[in-house]
Amino acid sequence: AQTVTQSQPEMSVQEAETVTLSCTYDTSESDYYLFWYKQPPSRQMILVIRQEAYKQQNATENRFSVNFQKAAKSFSLKISDSQLGDAAMYFCAYRDSNTGNQFYFGTGTSLTVIP
Amino acid sequence: DSGVTQTPKHLITATGQRVTLRCSPRSGDLSVYWYQQSLDQGLQFLIQYYNGEERAKGNILERFSAQQFPDLHSELNLSSLELGDSALYFCASSPRRGSAEAFFGQGTRLTVV
Protein backbone atom coordinates (compact mmCIF):
# COMPACT_ATOMS: atom_id res chain seq x y z
CA ALA A 1 0.00 0.00 0.00
CA GLN A 2 1.06 3.54 -0.62
CA THR A 3 2.40 5.45 2.34
CA VAL A 4 2.89 9.14 2.95
CA THR A 5 5.38 10.32 5.54
CA GLN A 6 5.66 13.74 7.11
CA SER A 7 8.68 13.67 9.37
CA GLN A 8 8.16 17.09 10.96
CA PRO A 9 5.35 16.98 13.54
CA GLU A 10 5.83 20.68 14.30
CA MET A 11 7.43 23.62 12.57
CA SER A 12 7.61 27.33 13.29
CA VAL A 13 8.40 30.35 11.18
CA GLN A 14 8.71 34.06 11.76
CA GLU A 15 6.12 36.19 10.06
CA ALA A 16 7.26 37.25 6.56
CA GLU A 17 9.87 34.51 6.45
CA THR A 18 9.93 31.33 4.36
CA VAL A 19 9.34 27.81 5.62
CA THR A 20 9.50 24.42 3.93
CA LEU A 21 7.43 21.44 5.00
CA SER A 22 8.66 17.99 4.01
CA CYS A 23 6.77 15.03 2.64
CA THR A 24 7.91 11.73 1.22
CA TYR A 25 5.82 8.97 -0.23
CA ASP A 26 6.18 5.43 -1.37
CA THR A 27 4.56 4.07 -4.50
CA SER A 28 5.29 1.79 -7.40
CA GLU A 29 2.97 3.71 -9.68
CA SER A 30 4.17 6.17 -12.29
CA ASP A 31 0.96 8.15 -12.64
CA TYR A 32 -0.41 9.79 -9.54
CA TYR A 33 -1.28 13.08 -7.88
CA LEU A 34 0.05 14.82 -4.83
CA PHE A 35 -1.66 17.44 -2.69
CA TRP A 36 -1.11 19.68 0.27
CA TYR A 37 -4.10 20.38 2.46
CA LYS A 38 -4.30 22.96 5.21
CA GLN A 39 -6.39 22.49 8.35
CA PRO A 40 -6.69 25.70 10.39
CA PRO A 41 -8.16 25.77 13.91
CA SER A 42 -11.62 25.75 12.35
CA ARG A 43 -10.76 22.14 11.33
CA GLN A 44 -11.93 22.72 7.76
CA MET A 45 -9.72 20.89 5.25
CA ILE A 46 -8.60 23.30 2.55
CA LEU A 47 -6.71 22.38 -0.59
CA VAL A 48 -3.51 24.41 -0.86
CA ILE A 49 -1.83 23.04 -3.95
CA ARG A 50 -1.86 20.08 -6.34
CA GLN A 51 0.85 18.40 -8.41
CA GLU A 52 0.43 15.90 -11.21
CA ALA A 53 3.25 13.36 -11.31
CA TYR A 54 3.57 13.55 -15.08
CA LYS A 55 4.35 17.25 -14.93
CA GLN A 56 7.99 18.14 -14.41
CA GLN A 57 7.20 21.75 -13.57
CA ASN A 58 6.62 22.44 -9.91
CA ALA A 59 3.18 23.77 -9.05
CA THR A 60 2.79 27.22 -7.57
CA GLU A 61 -0.15 29.03 -6.03
CA ASN A 62 0.69 32.56 -5.00
CA ARG A 63 2.94 32.28 -1.91
CA PHE A 64 2.80 28.48 -1.96
CA SER A 65 5.04 26.36 -4.14
CA VAL A 66 6.22 22.78 -4.16
CA ASN A 67 9.49 21.04 -4.83
CA PHE A 68 8.52 17.80 -6.51
CA GLN A 69 11.33 15.28 -6.85
CA LYS A 70 9.79 12.24 -8.51
CA ALA A 71 12.83 10.01 -8.41
CA ALA A 72 13.36 10.72 -4.74
CA LYS A 73 9.60 10.50 -4.05
CA SER A 74 9.72 13.80 -2.29
CA PHE A 75 7.09 16.53 -2.29
CA SER A 76 7.87 19.53 -0.10
CA LEU A 77 5.78 22.65 0.38
CA LYS A 78 7.37 26.07 0.54
CA ILE A 79 5.47 28.94 2.06
CA SER A 80 6.94 32.34 1.28
CA ASP A 81 6.24 35.58 3.14
CA SER A 82 4.51 33.65 5.90
CA GLN A 83 1.42 35.23 7.37
CA LEU A 84 -0.34 34.69 10.67
CA GLY A 85 -3.22 33.10 8.78
CA ASP A 86 -0.90 30.37 7.55
CA ALA A 87 -0.79 28.85 11.03
CA ALA A 88 -2.46 25.48 10.68
CA MET A 89 -1.92 21.76 10.38
CA TYR A 90 -0.67 20.82 6.93
CA PHE A 91 -1.31 17.42 5.44
CA CYS A 92 0.43 15.92 2.46
CA ALA A 93 -1.72 13.54 0.40
CA TYR A 94 -1.23 11.07 -2.42
CA ARG A 95 -3.73 9.73 -4.88
CA ASP A 96 -3.09 6.95 -7.35
CA SER A 97 -4.72 7.61 -10.67
CA ASN A 98 -5.04 3.97 -11.67
CA THR A 99 -6.44 1.95 -8.83
CA GLY A 100 -8.84 2.52 -6.02
CA ASN A 101 -8.80 6.28 -6.22
CA GLN A 102 -8.18 6.40 -2.51
CA PHE A 103 -6.37 9.31 -0.94
CA TYR A 104 -3.51 8.58 1.41
CA PHE A 105 -2.67 11.24 3.97
CA GLY A 106 0.43 11.87 6.01
CA THR A 107 0.22 12.47 9.74
CA GLY A 108 0.48 16.22 9.38
CA THR A 109 2.81 19.06 10.32
CA SER A 110 1.64 21.71 12.74
CA LEU A 111 2.88 25.12 11.59
CA THR A 112 3.17 28.01 14.03
CA VAL A 113 3.71 31.53 12.69
CA ILE A 114 5.51 33.82 15.14
CA PRO A 115 4.61 37.51 14.93
CA ASP B 1 -17.40 26.90 0.84
CA SER B 2 -16.31 23.58 -0.65
CA GLY B 3 -19.78 22.63 -1.82
CA VAL B 4 -19.81 19.50 0.33
CA THR B 5 -22.48 19.61 3.03
CA GLN B 6 -22.37 17.56 6.19
CA THR B 7 -25.09 17.33 8.79
CA PRO B 8 -25.27 17.63 11.66
CA LYS B 9 -22.27 19.80 12.54
CA HIS B 10 -22.26 18.65 16.13
CA LEU B 11 -23.66 15.54 17.77
CA ILE B 12 -23.58 14.48 21.41
CA THR B 13 -24.82 11.04 22.28
CA ALA B 14 -24.44 8.36 24.92
CA THR B 15 -22.46 5.16 24.78
CA GLY B 16 -24.29 2.29 23.16
CA GLN B 17 -26.36 4.53 20.95
CA ARG B 18 -26.53 4.69 17.16
CA VAL B 19 -26.16 7.77 15.01
CA THR B 20 -26.29 8.62 11.33
CA LEU B 21 -24.09 11.21 9.70
CA ARG B 22 -25.13 12.63 6.38
CA CYS B 23 -23.10 13.97 3.48
CA SER B 24 -24.18 15.72 0.32
CA PRO B 25 -21.33 15.84 -2.20
CA ARG B 26 -20.63 18.65 -4.62
CA SER B 27 -23.01 18.72 -7.55
CA GLY B 28 -21.85 16.16 -10.10
CA ASP B 29 -19.27 14.47 -7.88
CA LEU B 30 -19.60 10.71 -8.00
CA SER B 31 -17.09 9.72 -5.33
CA VAL B 32 -17.68 10.13 -1.62
CA TYR B 33 -15.05 9.42 1.04
CA TRP B 34 -15.45 9.18 4.79
CA TYR B 35 -12.60 9.95 7.15
CA GLN B 36 -12.27 9.91 10.92
CA GLN B 37 -10.04 12.37 12.73
CA SER B 38 -9.59 11.85 16.43
CA LEU B 39 -8.20 14.61 18.65
CA ASP B 40 -4.78 15.73 17.44
CA GLN B 41 -4.63 12.82 15.04
CA GLY B 42 -4.35 12.51 11.31
CA LEU B 43 -7.07 11.44 8.96
CA GLN B 44 -8.07 7.81 9.06
CA PHE B 45 -9.73 6.59 5.89
CA LEU B 46 -12.93 4.71 6.55
CA ILE B 47 -14.67 4.00 3.26
CA GLN B 48 -15.21 5.24 -0.28
CA TYR B 49 -18.23 5.02 -2.56
CA TYR B 50 -18.30 5.68 -6.28
CA ASN B 51 -21.63 6.18 -7.99
CA GLY B 52 -23.49 4.14 -5.41
CA GLU B 53 -21.04 1.29 -5.07
CA GLU B 54 -18.44 0.64 -2.44
CA ARG B 55 -15.03 1.31 -3.98
CA ALA B 56 -12.52 1.01 -1.16
CA LYS B 57 -12.55 0.19 2.50
CA GLY B 58 -10.12 1.33 5.13
CA ASN B 59 -9.98 0.73 8.86
CA ILE B 60 -13.71 0.86 9.34
CA LEU B 61 -15.07 -0.94 12.36
CA GLU B 62 -17.77 -3.56 11.95
CA ARG B 63 -20.00 -1.34 14.08
CA PHE B 64 -19.81 1.27 11.34
CA SER B 65 -21.48 1.10 7.96
CA ALA B 66 -22.12 3.44 5.10
CA GLN B 67 -24.03 3.71 1.89
CA GLN B 68 -24.42 6.03 -1.06
CA PHE B 69 -27.89 6.64 -2.40
CA PRO B 70 -29.06 7.13 -6.01
CA ASP B 71 -29.01 10.90 -5.53
CA LEU B 72 -25.33 10.44 -4.54
CA HIS B 73 -25.68 11.61 -0.97
CA SER B 74 -24.08 9.31 1.56
CA GLU B 75 -24.74 8.29 5.13
CA LEU B 76 -22.34 6.91 7.70
CA ASN B 77 -23.99 4.84 10.41
CA LEU B 78 -22.21 4.38 13.71
CA SER B 79 -23.69 1.93 16.18
CA SER B 80 -22.95 0.63 19.69
CA LEU B 81 -21.01 3.81 20.21
CA GLU B 82 -18.02 3.86 22.53
CA LEU B 83 -16.18 6.76 24.12
CA GLY B 84 -13.32 6.19 21.69
CA ASP B 85 -15.58 6.90 18.74
CA SER B 86 -15.59 10.57 19.69
CA ALA B 87 -13.99 12.31 16.74
CA LEU B 88 -14.44 14.62 13.81
CA TYR B 89 -15.92 12.76 10.86
CA PHE B 90 -15.21 14.21 7.46
CA CYS B 91 -16.90 13.55 4.20
CA ALA B 92 -15.13 14.44 0.97
CA SER B 93 -16.13 14.22 -2.66
CA SER B 94 -14.36 14.24 -5.99
CA PRO B 95 -15.77 14.30 -9.47
CA ARG B 96 -14.03 11.56 -11.39
CA ARG B 97 -11.34 9.00 -11.21
CA GLY B 98 -7.77 9.78 -10.59
CA SER B 99 -7.46 13.31 -11.70
CA ALA B 100 -8.97 15.58 -9.13
CA GLU B 101 -8.56 16.61 -5.58
CA ALA B 102 -10.99 15.82 -2.81
CA PHE B 103 -13.23 18.57 -1.51
CA PHE B 104 -14.03 18.29 2.15
CA GLY B 105 -17.12 19.12 4.11
CA GLN B 106 -16.84 20.94 7.42
CA GLY B 107 -17.10 17.71 9.33
CA THR B 108 -19.41 16.37 12.01
CA ARG B 109 -18.08 16.61 15.53
CA LEU B 110 -19.27 13.52 17.39
CA THR B 111 -19.00 13.40 21.15
CA VAL B 112 -19.86 10.18 22.92
CA VAL B 113 -20.49 10.58 26.66
Tab-separated table of C-alpha atoms in Angstrom:
chain	number	residue	atom	x	y	z
A	1	ALA	CA	0.000	0.000	0.000
A	2	GLN	CA	1.061	3.543	-0.618
A	3	THR	CA	2.402	5.454	2.342
A	4	VAL	CA	2.888	9.142	2.950
A	5	THR	CA	5.381	10.320	5.540
A	6	GLN	CA	5.664	13.744	7.113
A	7	SER	CA	8.680	13.674	9.375
A	8	GLN	CA	8.161	17.090	10.959
A	9	PRO	CA	5.346	16.979	13.540
A	10	GLU	CA	5.832	20.676	14.297
A	11	MET	CA	7.431	23.623	12.566
A	12	SER	CA	7.606	27.326	13.294
A	13	VAL	CA	8.403	30.351	11.179
A	14	GLN	CA	8.707	34.064	11.758
A	15	GLU	CA	6.122	36.191	10.057
A	16	ALA	CA	7.258	37.249	6.558
A	17	GLU	CA	9.871	34.507	6.445
A	18	THR	CA	9.932	31.331	4.364
A	19	VAL	CA	9.344	27.813	5.622
A	20	THR	CA	9.496	24.424	3.934
A	21	LEU	CA	7.430	21.437	5.001
A	22	SER	CA	8.658	17.990	4.011
A	23	CYS	CA	6.774	15.032	2.640
A	24	THR	CA	7.912	11.726	1.219
A	25	TYR	CA	5.818	8.973	-0.228
A	26	ASP	CA	6.179	5.431	-1.371
A	27	THR	CA	4.559	4.073	-4.497
A	28	SER	CA	5.290	1.787	-7.402
A	29	GLU	CA	2.967	3.714	-9.682
A	30	SER	CA	4.175	6.172	-12.292
A	31	ASP	CA	0.964	8.147	-12.644
A	32	TYR	CA	-0.406	9.793	-9.541
A	33	TYR	CA	-1.278	13.078	-7.882
A	34	LEU	CA	0.053	14.822	-4.826
A	35	PHE	CA	-1.658	17.437	-2.691
A	36	TRP	CA	-1.113	19.677	0.267
A	37	TYR	CA	-4.101	20.384	2.458
A	38	LYS	CA	-4.304	22.955	5.213
A	39	GLN	CA	-6.387	22.487	8.354
A	40	PRO	CA	-6.686	25.698	10.395
A	41	PRO	CA	-8.162	25.771	13.905
A	42	SER	CA	-11.622	25.752	12.350
A	43	ARG	CA	-10.762	22.145	11.329
A	44	GLN	CA	-11.929	22.715	7.763
A	45	MET	CA	-9.723	20.888	5.251
A	46	ILE	CA	-8.604	23.301	2.552
A	47	LEU	CA	-6.706	22.378	-0.594
A	48	VAL	CA	-3.509	24.409	-0.860
A	49	ILE	CA	-1.826	23.038	-3.953
A	50	ARG	CA	-1.863	20.081	-6.340
A	51	GLN	CA	0.853	18.404	-8.412
A	52	GLU	CA	0.431	15.899	-11.213
A	53	ALA	CA	3.254	13.361	-11.314
A	54	TYR	CA	3.565	13.548	-15.084
A	55	LYS	CA	4.352	17.248	-14.931
A	56	GLN	CA	7.987	18.144	-14.406
A	57	GLN	CA	7.204	21.747	-13.572
A	58	ASN	CA	6.616	22.435	-9.914
A	59	ALA	CA	3.183	23.766	-9.046
A	60	THR	CA	2.795	27.223	-7.569
A	61	GLU	CA	-0.146	29.029	-6.033
A	62	ASN	CA	0.687	32.565	-5.001
A	63	ARG	CA	2.943	32.276	-1.906
A	64	PHE	CA	2.801	28.481	-1.957
A	65	SER	CA	5.040	26.364	-4.136
A	66	VAL	CA	6.220	22.782	-4.162
A	67	ASN	CA	9.494	21.044	-4.832
A	68	PHE	CA	8.524	17.801	-6.513
A	69	GLN	CA	11.331	15.282	-6.849
A	70	LYS	CA	9.789	12.240	-8.510
A	71	ALA	CA	12.829	10.005	-8.406
A	72	ALA	CA	13.355	10.723	-4.737
A	73	LYS	CA	9.599	10.499	-4.055
A	74	SER	CA	9.716	13.801	-2.286
A	75	PHE	CA	7.087	16.534	-2.294
A	76	SER	CA	7.875	19.529	-0.103
A	77	LEU	CA	5.780	22.653	0.383
A	78	LYS	CA	7.372	26.065	0.538
A	79	ILE	CA	5.474	28.941	2.063
A	80	SER	CA	6.944	32.335	1.282
A	81	ASP	CA	6.243	35.577	3.135
A	82	SER	CA	4.510	33.648	5.900
A	83	GLN	CA	1.417	35.230	7.370
A	84	LEU	CA	-0.341	34.691	10.672
A	85	GLY	CA	-3.223	33.096	8.785
A	86	ASP	CA	-0.901	30.370	7.555
A	87	ALA	CA	-0.792	28.854	11.030
A	88	ALA	CA	-2.456	25.479	10.677
A	89	MET	CA	-1.923	21.763	10.383
A	90	TYR	CA	-0.668	20.825	6.933
A	91	PHE	CA	-1.312	17.418	5.437
A	92	CYS	CA	0.430	15.920	2.462
A	93	ALA	CA	-1.722	13.542	0.396
A	94	TYR	CA	-1.230	11.067	-2.417
A	95	ARG	CA	-3.730	9.734	-4.880
A	96	ASP	CA	-3.090	6.953	-7.354
A	97	SER	CA	-4.724	7.608	-10.675
A	98	ASN	CA	-5.040	3.969	-11.672
A	99	THR	CA	-6.435	1.948	-8.829
A	100	GLY	CA	-8.842	2.519	-6.016
A	101	ASN	CA	-8.803	6.283	-6.219
A	102	GLN	CA	-8.184	6.395	-2.512
A	103	PHE	CA	-6.375	9.313	-0.943
A	104	TYR	CA	-3.513	8.580	1.413
A	105	PHE	CA	-2.668	11.240	3.967
A	106	GLY	CA	0.427	11.872	6.015
A	107	THR	CA	0.221	12.471	9.741
A	108	GLY	CA	0.475	16.224	9.381
A	109	THR	CA	2.812	19.064	10.317
A	110	SER	CA	1.644	21.705	12.737
A	111	LEU	CA	2.877	25.121	11.594
A	112	THR	CA	3.171	28.010	14.025
A	113	VAL	CA	3.714	31.526	12.693
A	114	ILE	CA	5.509	33.816	15.139
A	115	PRO	CA	4.610	37.515	14.933
B	1	ASP	CA	-17.397	26.904	0.837
B	2	SER	CA	-16.306	23.579	-0.653
B	3	GLY	CA	-19.782	22.633	-1.818
B	4	VAL	CA	-19.815	19.499	0.332
B	5	THR	CA	-22.477	19.607	3.031
B	6	GLN	CA	-22.369	17.555	6.186
B	7	THR	CA	-25.093	17.330	8.791
B	8	PRO	CA	-25.265	17.630	11.663
B	9	LYS	CA	-22.272	19.798	12.544
B	10	HIS	CA	-22.263	18.645	16.132
B	11	LEU	CA	-23.661	15.544	17.768
B	12	ILE	CA	-23.580	14.482	21.407
B	13	THR	CA	-24.816	11.035	22.281
B	14	ALA	CA	-24.436	8.357	24.916
B	15	THR	CA	-22.461	5.160	24.776
B	16	GLY	CA	-24.289	2.293	23.163
B	17	GLN	CA	-26.358	4.530	20.952
B	18	ARG	CA	-26.533	4.692	17.161
B	19	VAL	CA	-26.159	7.772	15.010
B	20	THR	CA	-26.293	8.625	11.325
B	21	LEU	CA	-24.088	11.208	9.702
B	22	ARG	CA	-25.131	12.625	6.377
B	23	CYS	CA	-23.096	13.965	3.483
B	24	SER	CA	-24.180	15.721	0.317
B	25	PRO	CA	-21.332	15.838	-2.196
B	26	ARG	CA	-20.632	18.645	-4.621
B	27	SER	CA	-23.009	18.723	-7.553
B	28	GLY	CA	-21.854	16.158	-10.103
B	29	ASP	CA	-19.268	14.474	-7.883
B	30	LEU	CA	-19.597	10.709	-8.002
B	31	SER	CA	-17.088	9.720	-5.325
B	32	VAL	CA	-17.676	10.125	-1.616
B	33	TYR	CA	-15.051	9.424	1.040
B	34	TRP	CA	-15.447	9.183	4.788
B	35	TYR	CA	-12.595	9.951	7.152
B	36	GLN	CA	-12.269	9.913	10.922
B	37	GLN	CA	-10.040	12.373	12.731
B	38	SER	CA	-9.592	11.846	16.435
B	39	LEU	CA	-8.204	14.608	18.655
B	40	ASP	CA	-4.782	15.728	17.440
B	41	GLN	CA	-4.631	12.822	15.044
B	42	GLY	CA	-4.349	12.508	11.311
B	43	LEU	CA	-7.068	11.439	8.957
B	44	GLN	CA	-8.066	7.807	9.058
B	45	PHE	CA	-9.725	6.593	5.892
B	46	LEU	CA	-12.931	4.712	6.553
B	47	ILE	CA	-14.665	4.002	3.262
B	48	GLN	CA	-15.214	5.236	-0.282
B	49	TYR	CA	-18.230	5.023	-2.562
B	50	TYR	CA	-18.303	5.678	-6.276
B	51	ASN	CA	-21.633	6.183	-7.985
B	52	GLY	CA	-23.492	4.142	-5.411
B	53	GLU	CA	-21.040	1.286	-5.073
B	54	GLU	CA	-18.443	0.637	-2.436
B	55	ARG	CA	-15.025	1.309	-3.978
B	56	ALA	CA	-12.517	1.013	-1.162
B	57	LYS	CA	-12.548	0.191	2.502
B	58	GLY	CA	-10.120	1.325	5.134
B	59	ASN	CA	-9.976	0.732	8.865
B	60	ILE	CA	-13.710	0.860	9.343
B	61	LEU	CA	-15.070	-0.945	12.362
B	62	GLU	CA	-17.766	-3.559	11.946
B	63	ARG	CA	-20.002	-1.344	14.082
B	64	PHE	CA	-19.809	1.272	11.342
B	65	SER	CA	-21.480	1.097	7.964
B	66	ALA	CA	-22.124	3.442	5.099
B	67	GLN	CA	-24.033	3.713	1.893
B	68	GLN	CA	-24.423	6.033	-1.058
B	69	PHE	CA	-27.888	6.637	-2.400
B	70	PRO	CA	-29.058	7.134	-6.008
B	71	ASP	CA	-29.012	10.898	-5.533
B	72	LEU	CA	-25.328	10.445	-4.539
B	73	HIS	CA	-25.677	11.608	-0.967
B	74	SER	CA	-24.084	9.311	1.559
B	75	GLU	CA	-24.742	8.293	5.133
B	76	LEU	CA	-22.340	6.914	7.696
B	77	ASN	CA	-23.995	4.842	10.406
B	78	LEU	CA	-22.206	4.385	13.709
B	79	SER	CA	-23.691	1.929	16.182
B	80	SER	CA	-22.954	0.633	19.691
B	81	LEU	CA	-21.011	3.814	20.215
B	82	GLU	CA	-18.024	3.863	22.533
B	83	LEU	CA	-16.177	6.765	24.120
B	84	GLY	CA	-13.323	6.192	21.695
B	85	ASP	CA	-15.582	6.902	18.744
B	86	SER	CA	-15.590	10.570	19.685
B	87	ALA	CA	-13.988	12.311	16.737
B	88	LEU	CA	-14.439	14.617	13.809
B	89	TYR	CA	-15.924	12.755	10.862
B	90	PHE	CA	-15.214	14.205	7.460
B	91	CYS	CA	-16.898	13.554	4.196
B	92	ALA	CA	-15.127	14.440	0.969
B	93	SER	CA	-16.130	14.218	-2.658
B	94	SER	CA	-14.358	14.241	-5.986
B	95	PRO	CA	-15.770	14.303	-9.475
B	96	ARG	CA	-14.033	11.558	-11.392
B	97	ARG	CA	-11.339	8.995	-11.210
B	98	GLY	CA	-7.767	9.779	-10.594
B	99	SER	CA	-7.458	13.311	-11.695
B	100	ALA	CA	-8.967	15.583	-9.135
B	101	GLU	CA	-8.555	16.609	-5.576
B	102	ALA	CA	-10.992	15.824	-2.809
B	103	PHE	CA	-13.227	18.570	-1.509
B	104	PHE	CA	-14.029	18.290	2.152
B	105	GLY	CA	-17.117	19.119	4.115
B	106	GLN	CA	-16.835	20.943	7.418
B	107	GLY	CA	-17.099	17.714	9.335
B	108	THR	CA	-19.408	16.375	12.010
B	109	ARG	CA	-18.076	16.613	15.535
B	110	LEU	CA	-19.271	13.522	17.388
B	111	THR	CA	-18.997	13.401	21.145
B	112	VAL	CA	-19.863	10.180	22.923
B	113	VAL	CA	-20.495	10.579	26.655
